[in-house]
Amino acid sequence: MKLAARLSLAVLLVAFLLAPFLVHPGLVFIAGFAMIQIVFALSWNLLFSYAGLVSFGHAAFFGIGAYVSAVALRYGWHINFLLIPPISAVLGAAAAFLVAIVVLRRANGIQFSVLTLALSQLVVVLIGYSEYLGHDEGISAIPRPVINLGIATLDLNNPLASYYFVIVIGLIAIALIWLVVHGPIGRTMQAVRIDPERAAFVGIDVWRLRVVAFTLSGGFAALAGSLLAPWAQIVHPDYVNWLASAQPLFATLLGGAGFFWGPVVGVLGLAWLNYAMRTFVGLSEIMIGASLLVVVLLAPQGILGALRDAVRRRRGKVAGEHR
């Protein structure tokens, strides 16, 4: 990783860690929500940029984590909440695995994307019929837990403790996704994305690898969702529908699909746009959409792609001046 990128990441990390002491509580809430969305977007990008699959229904797995966490807290499951994120990840991965072994056998490309969209909408319908899950109103007034750490307790009713819980779990998830995409599995995924036929010719089981990618992606999405309930203290079907599934797609395109950190930049950009446009009642969505359109048209490879190209042009110009 180049020095400029390392410095940028260090500044971003420090900003997240110091946010409660530098900005008002409203922005701290946005920062915590942004961390949740970052993990969600990175989980989607794991599937898109590294396995070459486009899911239009990824919010279904995010919703699994969100509702597992919400139900555990709202109905008083007698389980240490520290176990809920990994349990949610396992359940999300299991659901993604079951979907993948069926869908990927019969569909690729746009057919796969449409089927995942149908899955997401099916989950929304099922939630609407479930009294246990709060029907269309969702689950609200979710209490924040007190986590037993053995030698101490962590009370998430304390806003500072709740914020750092989300940040730490989010950073762990980001590190795990980084290890996946930069390890042997990630490199093999990229080979399949670039040329599935050639990958199959050299002995890579393309179907199996895509199942693994979808399973991992669903697990990380569910882990992100599990952080939503204690942070927002409300979970409803809007977090599961197709619009929610579009959020990581928008973030990835905005930040740069060809970059690991692209979704991070995209999520932060969208968070800033939402905050900046909050006073434009009824027009904020239009203005955000127009902003995204401008970025996609002027910088097809996203913000990071535009920055990379600008640096290359600058270096080329400097090199030319020294000849």
PDB file of C-alpha atoms in Angstrom:
ATOM      1  CA  MET A   1       0.000   0.000   0.000  1.00  0.00           C
ATOM      2  CA  LYS A   2       1.427   3.372  -1.009  1.00  0.00           C
ATOM      3  CA  LEU A   3       2.294   6.056   1.517  1.00  0.00           C
ATOM      4  CA  ALA A   4      -0.542   8.407   0.513  1.00  0.00           C
ATOM      5  CA  ALA A   5      -3.107   5.615   0.888  1.00  0.00           C
ATOM      6  CA  ARG A   6      -1.704   4.633   4.279  1.00  0.00           C
ATOM      7  CA  LEU A   7      -1.830   8.197   5.510  1.00  0.00           C
ATOM      8  CA  SER A   8      -5.408   8.587   4.263  1.00  0.00           C
ATOM      9  CA  LEU A   9      -6.476   5.416   6.063  1.00  0.00           C
ATOM     10  CA  ALA A  10      -4.720   6.535   9.231  1.00  0.00           C
ATOM     11  CA  VAL A  11      -6.511   9.899   9.116  1.00  0.00           C
ATOM     12  CA  LEU A  12      -9.847   8.146   8.524  1.00  0.00           C
ATOM     13  CA  LEU A  13      -9.255   5.768  11.434  1.00  0.00           C
ATOM     14  CA  VAL A  14      -8.321   8.631  13.757  1.00  0.00           C
ATOM     15  CA  ALA A  15     -11.425  10.551  12.627  1.00  0.00           C
ATOM     16  CA  PHE A  16     -13.671   7.605  13.518  1.00  0.00           C
ATOM     17  CA  LEU A  17     -11.969   7.121  16.883  1.00  0.00           C
ATOM     18  CA  LEU A  18     -12.074  10.795  17.861  1.00  0.00           C
ATOM     19  CA  ALA A  19     -15.514  11.619  16.428  1.00  0.00           C
ATOM     20  CA  PRO A  20     -17.349  11.501  19.813  1.00  0.00           C
ATOM     21  CA  PHE A  21     -14.993  14.179  21.152  1.00  0.00           C
ATOM     22  CA  LEU A  22     -15.001  16.435  18.084  1.00  0.00           C
ATOM     23  CA  VAL A  23     -18.564  16.594  16.736  1.00  0.00           C
ATOM     24  CA  HIS A  24     -22.102  16.742  18.106  1.00  0.00           C
ATOM     25  CA  PRO A  25     -24.078  13.530  18.864  1.00  0.00           C
ATOM     26  CA  GLY A  26     -26.042  13.684  15.611  1.00  0.00           C
ATOM     27  CA  LEU A  27     -22.861  13.353  13.564  1.00  0.00           C
ATOM     28  CA  VAL A  28     -21.602  10.618  15.887  1.00  0.00           C
ATOM     29  CA  PHE A  29     -24.755   8.640  15.096  1.00  0.00           C
ATOM     30  CA  ILE A  30     -24.109   9.155  11.370  1.00  0.00           C
ATOM     31  CA  ALA A  31     -20.505   7.981  11.836  1.00  0.00           C
ATOM     32  CA  GLY A  32     -21.653   4.779  13.550  1.00  0.00           C
ATOM     33  CA  PHE A  33     -24.257   4.146  10.865  1.00  0.00           C
ATOM     34  CA  ALA A  34     -21.610   4.819   8.199  1.00  0.00           C
ATOM     35  CA  MET A  35     -19.363   2.133   9.702  1.00  0.00           C
ATOM     36  CA  ILE A  36     -22.232  -0.364   9.466  1.00  0.00           C
ATOM     37  CA  GLN A  37     -22.832   0.625   5.845  1.00  0.00           C
ATOM     38  CA  ILE A  38     -19.105   0.364   5.080  1.00  0.00           C
ATOM     39  CA  VAL A  39     -19.036  -3.285   6.161  1.00  0.00           C
ATOM     40  CA  PHE A  40     -22.228  -3.934   4.170  1.00  0.00           C
ATOM     41  CA  ALA A  41     -20.800  -2.257   1.051  1.00  0.00           C
ATOM     42  CA  LEU A  42     -17.499  -4.128   1.341  1.00  0.00           C
ATOM     43  CA  SER A  43     -19.400  -7.410   1.619  1.00  0.00           C
ATOM     44  CA  TRP A  44     -21.266  -6.565  -1.609  1.00  0.00           C
ATOM     45  CA  ASN A  45     -18.057  -5.508  -3.351  1.00  0.00           C
ATOM     46  CA  LEU A  46     -16.471  -8.821  -2.374  1.00  0.00           C
ATOM     47  CA  LEU A  47     -19.061 -10.430  -4.615  1.00  0.00           C
ATOM     48  CA  PHE A  48     -18.975  -7.812  -7.390  1.00  0.00           C
ATOM     49  CA  SER A  49     -15.350  -6.753  -7.867  1.00  0.00           C
ATOM     50  CA  TYR A  50     -13.759 -10.056  -6.929  1.00  0.00           C
ATOM     51  CA  ALA A  51     -16.215 -12.749  -8.047  1.00  0.00           C
ATOM     52  CA  GLY A  52     -17.908 -10.885 -10.888  1.00  0.00           C
ATOM     53  CA  LEU A  53     -21.461 -11.362  -9.557  1.00  0.00           C
ATOM     54  CA  VAL A  54     -24.051  -8.612  -9.110  1.00  0.00           C
ATOM     55  CA  SER A  55     -26.573  -9.089  -6.307  1.00  0.00           C
ATOM     56  CA  PHE A  56     -29.663  -6.876  -6.313  1.00  0.00           C
ATOM     57  CA  GLY A  57     -31.008  -8.503  -3.163  1.00  0.00           C
ATOM     58  CA  HIS A  58     -28.084  -8.395  -0.765  1.00  0.00           C
ATOM     59  CA  ALA A  59     -30.121  -6.534   1.835  1.00  0.00           C
ATOM     60  CA  ALA A  60     -31.848  -9.856   2.563  1.00  0.00           C
ATOM     61  CA  PHE A  61     -28.668 -11.068   4.287  1.00  0.00           C
ATOM     62  CA  PHE A  62     -28.173  -7.715   5.994  1.00  0.00           C
ATOM     63  CA  GLY A  63     -31.740  -8.109   7.240  1.00  0.00           C
ATOM     64  CA  ILE A  64     -31.028 -11.561   8.655  1.00  0.00           C
ATOM     65  CA  GLY A  65     -28.358 -10.097  10.910  1.00  0.00           C
ATOM     66  CA  ALA A  66     -30.474  -7.075  11.803  1.00  0.00           C
ATOM     67  CA  TYR A  67     -33.535  -9.111  12.781  1.00  0.00           C
ATOM     68  CA  VAL A  68     -31.555 -11.778  14.657  1.00  0.00           C
ATOM     69  CA  SER A  69     -29.948  -9.026  16.708  1.00  0.00           C
ATOM     70  CA  ALA A  70     -33.248  -7.163  17.189  1.00  0.00           C
ATOM     71  CA  VAL A  71     -35.165 -10.260  18.277  1.00  0.00           C
ATOM     72  CA  ALA A  72     -32.384 -11.308  20.664  1.00  0.00           C
ATOM     73  CA  LEU A  73     -32.491  -7.911  22.363  1.00  0.00           C
ATOM     74  CA  ARG A  74     -36.217  -7.169  22.184  1.00  0.00           C
ATOM     75  CA  TYR A  75     -37.373 -10.553  23.450  1.00  0.00           C
ATOM     76  CA  GLY A  76     -34.617 -11.059  25.994  1.00  0.00           C
ATOM     77  CA  TRP A  77     -32.664 -14.023  24.689  1.00  0.00           C
ATOM     78  CA  HIS A  78     -30.384 -15.195  27.476  1.00  0.00           C
ATOM     79  CA  ILE A  79     -27.182 -15.045  25.469  1.00  0.00           C
ATOM     80  CA  ASN A  80     -24.117 -12.832  25.676  1.00  0.00           C
ATOM     81  CA  PHE A  81     -24.625 -10.192  22.987  1.00  0.00           C
ATOM     82  CA  LEU A  82     -20.947 -10.456  22.074  1.00  0.00           C
ATOM     83  CA  LEU A  83     -21.906 -13.750  20.407  1.00  0.00           C
ATOM     84  CA  ILE A  84     -24.714 -12.229  18.318  1.00  0.00           C
ATOM     85  CA  PRO A  85     -22.562 -10.753  15.508  1.00  0.00           C
ATOM     86  CA  PRO A  86     -20.750 -14.059  14.815  1.00  0.00           C
ATOM     87  CA  ILE A  87     -24.019 -16.015  15.148  1.00  0.00           C
ATOM     88  CA  SER A  88     -25.644 -13.608  12.688  1.00  0.00           C
ATOM     89  CA  ALA A  89     -22.702 -14.017  10.320  1.00  0.00           C
ATOM     90  CA  VAL A  90     -23.023 -17.807  10.434  1.00  0.00           C
ATOM     91  CA  LEU A  91     -26.782 -17.670   9.811  1.00  0.00           C
ATOM     92  CA  GLY A  92     -26.321 -15.177   6.969  1.00  0.00           C
ATOM     93  CA  ALA A  93     -23.601 -17.331   5.438  1.00  0.00           C
ATOM     94  CA  ALA A  94     -25.784 -20.437   5.745  1.00  0.00           C
ATOM     95  CA  ALA A  95     -28.702 -18.687   4.029  1.00  0.00           C
ATOM     96  CA  ALA A  96     -26.395 -17.382   1.298  1.00  0.00           C
ATOM     97  CA  PHE A  97     -24.958 -20.874   0.796  1.00  0.00           C
ATOM     98  CA  LEU A  98     -28.415 -22.394   0.349  1.00  0.00           C
ATOM     99  CA  VAL A  99     -29.357 -19.685  -2.142  1.00  0.00           C
ATOM    100  CA  ALA A 100     -26.072 -20.012  -4.016  1.00  0.00           C
ATOM    101  CA  ILE A 101     -26.140 -23.776  -4.526  1.00  0.00           C
ATOM    102  CA  VAL A 102     -29.592 -23.457  -6.099  1.00  0.00           C
ATOM    103  CA  VAL A 103     -29.368 -20.180  -8.021  1.00  0.00           C
ATOM    104  CA  LEU A 104     -25.805 -20.459  -9.326  1.00  0.00           C
ATOM    105  CA  ARG A 105     -26.538 -23.888 -10.790  1.00  0.00           C
ATOM    106  CA  ARG A 106     -29.122 -22.383 -13.110  1.00  0.00           C
ATOM    107  CA  ALA A 107     -28.379 -18.695 -13.505  1.00  0.00           C
ATOM    108  CA  ASN A 108     -25.546 -16.279 -14.180  1.00  0.00           C
ATOM    109  CA  GLY A 109     -25.348 -12.666 -15.201  1.00  0.00           C
ATOM    110  CA  ILE A 110     -28.614 -10.759 -15.234  1.00  0.00           C
ATOM    111  CA  GLN A 111     -30.664 -13.864 -14.371  1.00  0.00           C
ATOM    112  CA  PHE A 112     -28.679 -14.234 -11.149  1.00  0.00           C
ATOM    113  CA  SER A 113     -29.178 -10.552 -10.311  1.00  0.00           C
ATOM    114  CA  VAL A 114     -32.945 -10.714 -10.896  1.00  0.00           C
ATOM    115  CA  LEU A 115     -33.291 -13.844  -8.774  1.00  0.00           C
ATOM    116  CA  THR A 116     -31.457 -12.207  -5.874  1.00  0.00           C
ATOM    117  CA  LEU A 117     -33.795  -9.213  -6.204  1.00  0.00           C
ATOM    118  CA  ALA A 118     -36.793 -11.551  -6.030  1.00  0.00           C
ATOM    119  CA  LEU A 119     -35.283 -13.166  -2.931  1.00  0.00           C
ATOM    120  CA  SER A 120     -34.992  -9.810  -1.186  1.00  0.00           C
ATOM    121  CA  GLN A 121     -38.598  -8.909  -1.932  1.00  0.00           C
ATOM    122  CA  LEU A 122     -39.742 -12.341  -0.738  1.00  0.00           C
ATOM    123  CA  VAL A 123     -38.024 -11.720   2.594  1.00  0.00           C
ATOM    124  CA  VAL A 124     -39.823  -8.360   2.868  1.00  0.00           C
ATOM    125  CA  VAL A 125     -43.180 -10.090   2.276  1.00  0.00           C
ATOM    126  CA  LEU A 126     -42.437 -12.776   4.873  1.00  0.00           C
ATOM    127  CA  ILE A 127     -41.504 -10.136   7.442  1.00  0.00           C
ATOM    128  CA  GLY A 128     -44.783  -8.348   6.724  1.00  0.00           C
ATOM    129  CA  TYR A 129     -46.714 -11.496   7.651  1.00  0.00           C
ATOM    130  CA  SER A 130     -44.768 -12.138  10.857  1.00  0.00           C
ATOM    131  CA  GLU A 131     -46.158 -10.754  14.099  1.00  0.00           C
ATOM    132  CA  TYR A 132     -42.960 -11.829  15.858  1.00  0.00           C
ATOM    133  CA  LEU A 133     -40.946  -9.572  13.524  1.00  0.00           C
ATOM    134  CA  GLY A 134     -43.335  -6.645  13.846  1.00  0.00           C
ATOM    135  CA  HIS A 135     -45.061  -6.864  10.456  1.00  0.00           C
ATOM    136  CA  ASP A 136     -44.456  -3.779   8.279  1.00  0.00           C
ATOM    137  CA  GLU A 137     -43.715  -1.624  11.341  1.00  0.00           C
ATOM    138  CA  GLY A 138     -40.662  -3.668  12.279  1.00  0.00           C
ATOM    139  CA  ILE A 139     -39.212  -3.900  15.776  1.00  0.00           C
ATOM    140  CA  SER A 140     -38.721  -0.674  17.716  1.00  0.00           C
ATOM    141  CA  ALA A 141     -37.645   0.377  21.210  1.00  0.00           C
ATOM    142  CA  ILE A 142     -34.826  -2.164  21.058  1.00  0.00           C
ATOM    143  CA  PRO A 143     -32.916  -2.085  24.356  1.00  0.00           C
ATOM    144  CA  ARG A 144     -29.156  -1.855  24.344  1.00  0.00           C
ATOM    145  CA  PRO A 145     -27.440  -4.725  26.162  1.00  0.00           C
ATOM    146  CA  VAL A 146     -24.901  -4.936  28.928  1.00  0.00           C
ATOM    147  CA  ILE A 147     -22.144  -7.237  27.680  1.00  0.00           C
ATOM    148  CA  ASN A 148     -20.304  -9.468  30.132  1.00  0.00           C
ATOM    149  CA  LEU A 149     -16.615  -9.543  29.177  1.00  0.00           C
ATOM    150  CA  GLY A 150     -15.632 -11.817  32.028  1.00  0.00           C
ATOM    151  CA  ILE A 151     -13.309  -9.432  33.841  1.00  0.00           C
ATOM    152  CA  ALA A 152     -15.579  -6.430  33.234  1.00  0.00           C
ATOM    153  CA  THR A 153     -18.892  -5.380  31.706  1.00  0.00           C
ATOM    154  CA  LEU A 154     -19.597  -3.159  28.712  1.00  0.00           C
ATOM    155  CA  ASP A 155     -22.831  -1.188  29.023  1.00  0.00           C
ATOM    156  CA  LEU A 156     -24.025  -0.220  25.546  1.00  0.00           C
ATOM    157  CA  ASN A 157     -26.552   2.145  27.121  1.00  0.00           C
ATOM    158  CA  ASN A 158     -23.532   4.408  27.424  1.00  0.00           C
ATOM    159  CA  PRO A 159     -23.426   6.233  24.041  1.00  0.00           C
ATOM    160  CA  LEU A 160     -19.622   6.206  23.997  1.00  0.00           C
ATOM    161  CA  ALA A 161     -19.432   2.469  24.685  1.00  0.00           C
ATOM    162  CA  SER A 162     -22.104   1.760  22.076  1.00  0.00           C
ATOM    163  CA  TYR A 163     -20.245   3.801  19.452  1.00  0.00           C
ATOM    164  CA  TYR A 164     -16.896   2.129  20.047  1.00  0.00           C
ATOM    165  CA  PHE A 165     -18.522  -1.304  20.060  1.00  0.00           C
ATOM    166  CA  VAL A 166     -19.819  -0.652  16.522  1.00  0.00           C
ATOM    167  CA  ILE A 167     -16.479   0.802  15.395  1.00  0.00           C
ATOM    168  CA  VAL A 168     -14.360  -2.051  16.788  1.00  0.00           C
ATOM    169  CA  ILE A 169     -16.582  -4.827  15.393  1.00  0.00           C
ATOM    170  CA  GLY A 170     -16.702  -2.948  12.084  1.00  0.00           C
ATOM    171  CA  LEU A 171     -12.912  -2.664  11.931  1.00  0.00           C
ATOM    172  CA  ILE A 172     -12.544  -6.379  12.685  1.00  0.00           C
ATOM    173  CA  ALA A 173     -14.965  -7.178   9.844  1.00  0.00           C
ATOM    174  CA  ILE A 174     -13.059  -4.891   7.453  1.00  0.00           C
ATOM    175  CA  ALA A 175      -9.788  -6.607   8.391  1.00  0.00           C
ATOM    176  CA  LEU A 176     -11.313 -10.042   7.762  1.00  0.00           C
ATOM    177  CA  ILE A 177     -12.645  -8.980   4.339  1.00  0.00           C
ATOM    178  CA  TRP A 178      -9.195  -7.563   3.514  1.00  0.00           C
ATOM    179  CA  LEU A 179      -7.584 -10.896   4.397  1.00  0.00           C
ATOM    180  CA  VAL A 180     -10.069 -12.757   2.198  1.00  0.00           C
ATOM    181  CA  VAL A 181      -9.613 -10.624  -0.918  1.00  0.00           C
ATOM    182  CA  HIS A 182      -5.831 -10.431  -0.591  1.00  0.00           C
ATOM    183  CA  GLY A 183      -5.412 -14.127   0.140  1.00  0.00           C
ATOM    184  CA  PRO A 184      -5.476 -17.174  -2.153  1.00  0.00           C
ATOM    185  CA  ILE A 185      -9.291 -17.196  -2.329  1.00  0.00           C
ATOM    186  CA  GLY A 186      -9.405 -13.549  -3.372  1.00  0.00           C
ATOM    187  CA  ARG A 187      -6.790 -14.015  -6.091  1.00  0.00           C
ATOM    188  CA  THR A 188      -8.637 -17.036  -7.441  1.00  0.00           C
ATOM    189  CA  MET A 189     -11.903 -15.067  -7.394  1.00  0.00           C
ATOM    190  CA  GLN A 190     -10.320 -12.377  -9.540  1.00  0.00           C
ATOM    191  CA  ALA A 191      -9.096 -14.972 -12.022  1.00  0.00           C
ATOM    192  CA  VAL A 192     -12.657 -16.277 -12.334  1.00  0.00           C
ATOM    193  CA  ARG A 193     -14.068 -12.770 -12.715  1.00  0.00           C
ATOM    194  CA  ILE A 194     -11.603 -11.846 -15.466  1.00  0.00           C
ATOM    195  CA  ASP A 195     -11.985 -15.037 -17.524  1.00  0.00           C
ATOM    196  CA  PRO A 196     -14.252 -17.823 -16.180  1.00  0.00           C
ATOM    197  CA  GLU A 197     -13.580 -20.095 -19.172  1.00  0.00           C
ATOM    198  CA  ARG A 198      -9.812 -19.907 -18.822  1.00  0.00           C
ATOM    199  CA  ALA A 199     -10.086 -20.370 -15.058  1.00  0.00           C
ATOM    200  CA  ALA A 200     -12.138 -23.530 -15.614  1.00  0.00           C
ATOM    201  CA  PHE A 201      -9.612 -24.722 -18.213  1.00  0.00           C
ATOM    202  CA  VAL A 202      -6.740 -24.548 -15.695  1.00  0.00           C
ATOM    203  CA  GLY A 203      -8.730 -26.579 -13.175  1.00  0.00           C
ATOM    204  CA  ILE A 204     -10.574 -24.011 -11.051  1.00  0.00           C
ATOM    205  CA  ASP A 205     -14.078 -25.096 -10.064  1.00  0.00           C
ATOM    206  CA  VAL A 206     -15.849 -21.872 -11.053  1.00  0.00           C
ATOM    207  CA  TRP A 207     -19.244 -22.829  -9.621  1.00  0.00           C
ATOM    208  CA  ARG A 208     -17.784 -23.866  -6.268  1.00  0.00           C
ATOM    209  CA  LEU A 209     -15.700 -20.706  -6.000  1.00  0.00           C
ATOM    210  CA  ARG A 210     -18.721 -18.523  -6.720  1.00  0.00           C
ATOM    211  CA  VAL A 211     -20.682 -20.383  -4.050  1.00  0.00           C
ATOM    212  CA  VAL A 212     -17.860 -19.693  -1.582  1.00  0.00           C
ATOM    213  CA  ALA A 213     -17.797 -16.011  -2.589  1.00  0.00           C
ATOM    214  CA  PHE A 214     -21.568 -15.659  -2.194  1.00  0.00           C
ATOM    215  CA  THR A 215     -21.485 -17.462   1.152  1.00  0.00           C
ATOM    216  CA  LEU A 216     -18.727 -15.233   2.539  1.00  0.00           C
ATOM    217  CA  SER A 217     -20.416 -12.121   1.184  1.00  0.00           C
ATOM    218  CA  GLY A 218     -23.743 -13.055   2.786  1.00  0.00           C
ATOM    219  CA  GLY A 219     -22.036 -13.744   6.096  1.00  0.00           C
ATOM    220  CA  PHE A 220     -20.312 -10.376   6.220  1.00  0.00           C
ATOM    221  CA  ALA A 221     -23.544  -8.615   5.188  1.00  0.00           C
ATOM    222  CA  ALA A 222     -25.388 -10.292   8.079  1.00  0.00           C
ATOM    223  CA  LEU A 223     -22.609  -9.317  10.473  1.00  0.00           C
ATOM    224  CA  ALA A 224     -23.066  -5.689   9.409  1.00  0.00           C
ATOM    225  CA  GLY A 225     -26.809  -6.010   9.953  1.00  0.00           C
ATOM    226  CA  SER A 226     -26.327  -7.355  13.470  1.00  0.00           C
ATOM    227  CA  LEU A 227     -24.787  -4.025  14.500  1.00  0.00           C
ATOM    228  CA  LEU A 228     -27.834  -2.063  13.368  1.00  0.00           C
ATOM    229  CA  ALA A 229     -30.256  -3.095  16.133  1.00  0.00           C
ATOM    230  CA  PRO A 230     -28.212  -1.948  19.148  1.00  0.00           C
ATOM    231  CA  TRP A 231     -27.080   1.184  17.322  1.00  0.00           C
ATOM    232  CA  ALA A 232     -30.300   2.480  15.707  1.00  0.00           C
ATOM    233  CA  GLN A 233     -32.589   0.679  18.211  1.00  0.00           C
ATOM    234  CA  ILE A 234     -35.087   0.039  15.421  1.00  0.00           C
ATOM    235  CA  VAL A 235     -35.238  -2.481  12.586  1.00  0.00           C
ATOM    236  CA  HIS A 236     -37.904  -2.486   9.868  1.00  0.00           C
ATOM    237  CA  PRO A 237     -38.432  -3.956   6.381  1.00  0.00           C
ATOM    238  CA  ASP A 238     -37.028  -0.840   4.693  1.00  0.00           C
ATOM    239  CA  TYR A 239     -33.594  -2.173   5.614  1.00  0.00           C
ATOM    240  CA  VAL A 240     -34.294  -5.335   3.595  1.00  0.00           C
ATOM    241  CA  ASN A 241     -35.981  -4.135   0.397  1.00  0.00           C
ATOM    242  CA  TRP A 242     -34.471  -3.506  -3.032  1.00  0.00           C
ATOM    243  CA  LEU A 243     -33.692   0.130  -2.228  1.00  0.00           C
ATOM    244  CA  ALA A 244     -31.537  -1.002   0.678  1.00  0.00           C
ATOM    245  CA  SER A 245     -29.818  -3.460  -1.671  1.00  0.00           C
ATOM    246  CA  ALA A 246     -29.009  -0.563  -4.008  1.00  0.00           C
ATOM    247  CA  GLN A 247     -27.073   1.341  -1.337  1.00  0.00           C
ATOM    248  CA  PRO A 248     -23.865  -0.744  -1.483  1.00  0.00           C
ATOM    249  CA  LEU A 249     -24.064  -0.686  -5.288  1.00  0.00           C
ATOM    250  CA  PHE A 250     -24.259   3.127  -5.298  1.00  0.00           C
ATOM    251  CA  ALA A 251     -21.442   3.388  -2.765  1.00  0.00           C
ATOM    252  CA  THR A 252     -19.207   1.062  -4.769  1.00  0.00           C
ATOM    253  CA  LEU A 253     -19.792   2.888  -8.051  1.00  0.00           C
ATOM    254  CA  LEU A 254     -19.272   6.262  -6.388  1.00  0.00           C
ATOM    255  CA  GLY A 255     -16.044   5.309  -4.628  1.00  0.00           C
ATOM    256  CA  GLY A 256     -14.619   3.015  -7.294  1.00  0.00           C
ATOM    257  CA  ALA A 257     -15.516  -0.604  -7.969  1.00  0.00           C
ATOM    258  CA  GLY A 258     -11.964  -1.570  -8.891  1.00  0.00           C
ATOM    259  CA  PHE A 259     -10.581  -0.641  -5.482  1.00  0.00           C
ATOM    260  CA  PHE A 260     -10.889  -2.394  -2.139  1.00  0.00           C
ATOM    261  CA  TRP A 261     -11.408   0.959  -0.397  1.00  0.00           C
ATOM    262  CA  GLY A 262     -13.801   2.233  -3.067  1.00  0.00           C
ATOM    263  CA  PRO A 263     -16.975   1.308  -1.121  1.00  0.00           C
ATOM    264  CA  VAL A 264     -15.557   3.048   1.969  1.00  0.00           C
ATOM    265  CA  VAL A 265     -15.095   6.293   0.046  1.00  0.00           C
ATOM    266  CA  GLY A 266     -18.531   5.844  -1.520  1.00  0.00           C
ATOM    267  CA  VAL A 267     -20.318   5.311   1.800  1.00  0.00           C
ATOM    268  CA  LEU A 268     -18.648   8.367   3.305  1.00  0.00           C
ATOM    269  CA  GLY A 269     -19.509  10.389   0.200  1.00  0.00           C
ATOM    270  CA  LEU A 270     -23.160   9.342   0.363  1.00  0.00           C
ATOM    271  CA  ALA A 271     -23.275  10.074   4.101  1.00  0.00           C
ATOM    272  CA  TRP A 272     -21.914  13.565   3.448  1.00  0.00           C
ATOM    273  CA  LEU A 273     -24.415  14.138   0.612  1.00  0.00           C
ATOM    274  CA  ASN A 274     -27.326  13.012   2.788  1.00  0.00           C
ATOM    275  CA  TYR A 275     -26.214  15.296   5.600  1.00  0.00           C
ATOM    276  CA  ALA A 276     -25.562  18.264   3.304  1.00  0.00           C
ATOM    277  CA  MET A 277     -28.932  17.880   1.551  1.00  0.00           C
ATOM    278  CA  ARG A 278     -30.992  17.230   4.698  1.00  0.00           C
ATOM    279  CA  THR A 279     -32.651  20.664   4.593  1.00  0.00           C
ATOM    280  CA  PHE A 280     -33.888  20.250   1.018  1.00  0.00           C
ATOM    281  CA  VAL A 281     -37.181  18.567   1.866  1.00  0.00           C
ATOM    282  CA  GLY A 282     -38.444  16.511  -1.058  1.00  0.00           C
ATOM    283  CA  LEU A 283     -35.432  17.385  -3.197  1.00  0.00           C
ATOM    284  CA  SER A 284     -32.624  15.622  -1.358  1.00  0.00           C
ATOM    285  CA  GLU A 285     -33.084  12.309  -3.203  1.00  0.00           C
ATOM    286  CA  ILE A 286     -33.127  14.094  -6.575  1.00  0.00           C
ATOM    287  CA  MET A 287     -30.001  16.088  -5.756  1.00  0.00           C
ATOM    288  CA  ILE A 288     -28.173  13.023  -4.466  1.00  0.00           C
ATOM    289  CA  GLY A 289     -29.161  11.088  -7.593  1.00  0.00           C
ATOM    290  CA  ALA A 290     -27.978  13.946  -9.808  1.00  0.00           C
ATOM    291  CA  SER A 291     -24.665  14.080  -7.932  1.00  0.00           C
ATOM    292  CA  LEU A 292     -24.174  10.340  -8.415  1.00  0.00           C
ATOM    293  CA  LEU A 293     -24.998  10.665 -12.105  1.00  0.00           C
ATOM    294  CA  VAL A 294     -22.406  13.405 -12.556  1.00  0.00           C
ATOM    295  CA  VAL A 295     -19.708  11.360 -10.805  1.00  0.00           C
ATOM    296  CA  VAL A 296     -20.477   8.205 -12.803  1.00  0.00           C
ATOM    297  CA  LEU A 297     -20.463  10.115 -16.113  1.00  0.00           C
ATOM    298  CA  LEU A 298     -17.328  12.152 -15.427  1.00  0.00           C
ATOM    299  CA  ALA A 299     -15.450   9.467 -13.486  1.00  0.00           C
ATOM    300  CA  PRO A 300     -16.607   5.998 -14.626  1.00  0.00           C
ATOM    301  CA  GLN A 301     -14.084   4.368 -12.289  1.00  0.00           C
ATOM    302  CA  GLY A 302     -15.333   6.325  -9.293  1.00  0.00           C
ATOM    303  CA  ILE A 303     -13.677   8.879  -7.059  1.00  0.00           C
ATOM    304  CA  LEU A 304     -10.588   6.750  -6.403  1.00  0.00           C
ATOM    305  CA  GLY A 305     -10.228   6.043 -10.111  1.00  0.00           C
ATOM    306  CA  ALA A 306     -10.358   9.767 -10.877  1.00  0.00           C
ATOM    307  CA  LEU A 307      -7.756  10.481  -8.187  1.00  0.00           C
ATOM    308  CA  ARG A 308      -5.488   7.740  -9.525  1.00  0.00           C
ATOM    309  CA  ASP A 309      -5.723   9.103 -13.069  1.00  0.00           C
ATOM    310  CA  ALA A 310      -5.021  12.638 -11.844  1.00  0.00           C
ATOM    311  CA  VAL A 311      -1.901  11.452  -9.996  1.00  0.00           C
ATOM    312  CA  ARG A 312      -0.686   9.582 -13.074  1.00  0.00           C
ATOM    313  CA  ARG A 313      -1.184  12.626 -15.273  1.00  0.00           C
ATOM    314  CA  ARG A 314       0.660  14.763 -12.744  1.00  0.00           C
ATOM    315  CA  ARG A 315       3.564  12.331 -12.585  1.00  0.00           C
ATOM    316  CA  GLY A 316       3.691  12.131 -16.371  1.00  0.00           C
ATOM    317  CA  LYS A 317       3.758  15.917 -16.620  1.00  0.00           C
ATOM    318  CA  VAL A 318       6.542  16.197 -14.029  1.00  0.00           C
ATOM    319  CA  ALA A 319       8.554  13.456 -15.747  1.00  0.00           C
ATOM    320  CA  GLY A 320       8.165  15.269 -19.075  1.00  0.00           C
ATOM    321  CA  GLU A 321       9.414  18.540 -17.577  1.00  0.00           C
ATOM    322  CA  HIS A 322      12.601  16.844 -16.318  1.00  0.00           C
ATOM    323  CA  ARG A 323      13.561  15.318 -19.635  1.00  0.00           C
TER     324      ARG A 323
END
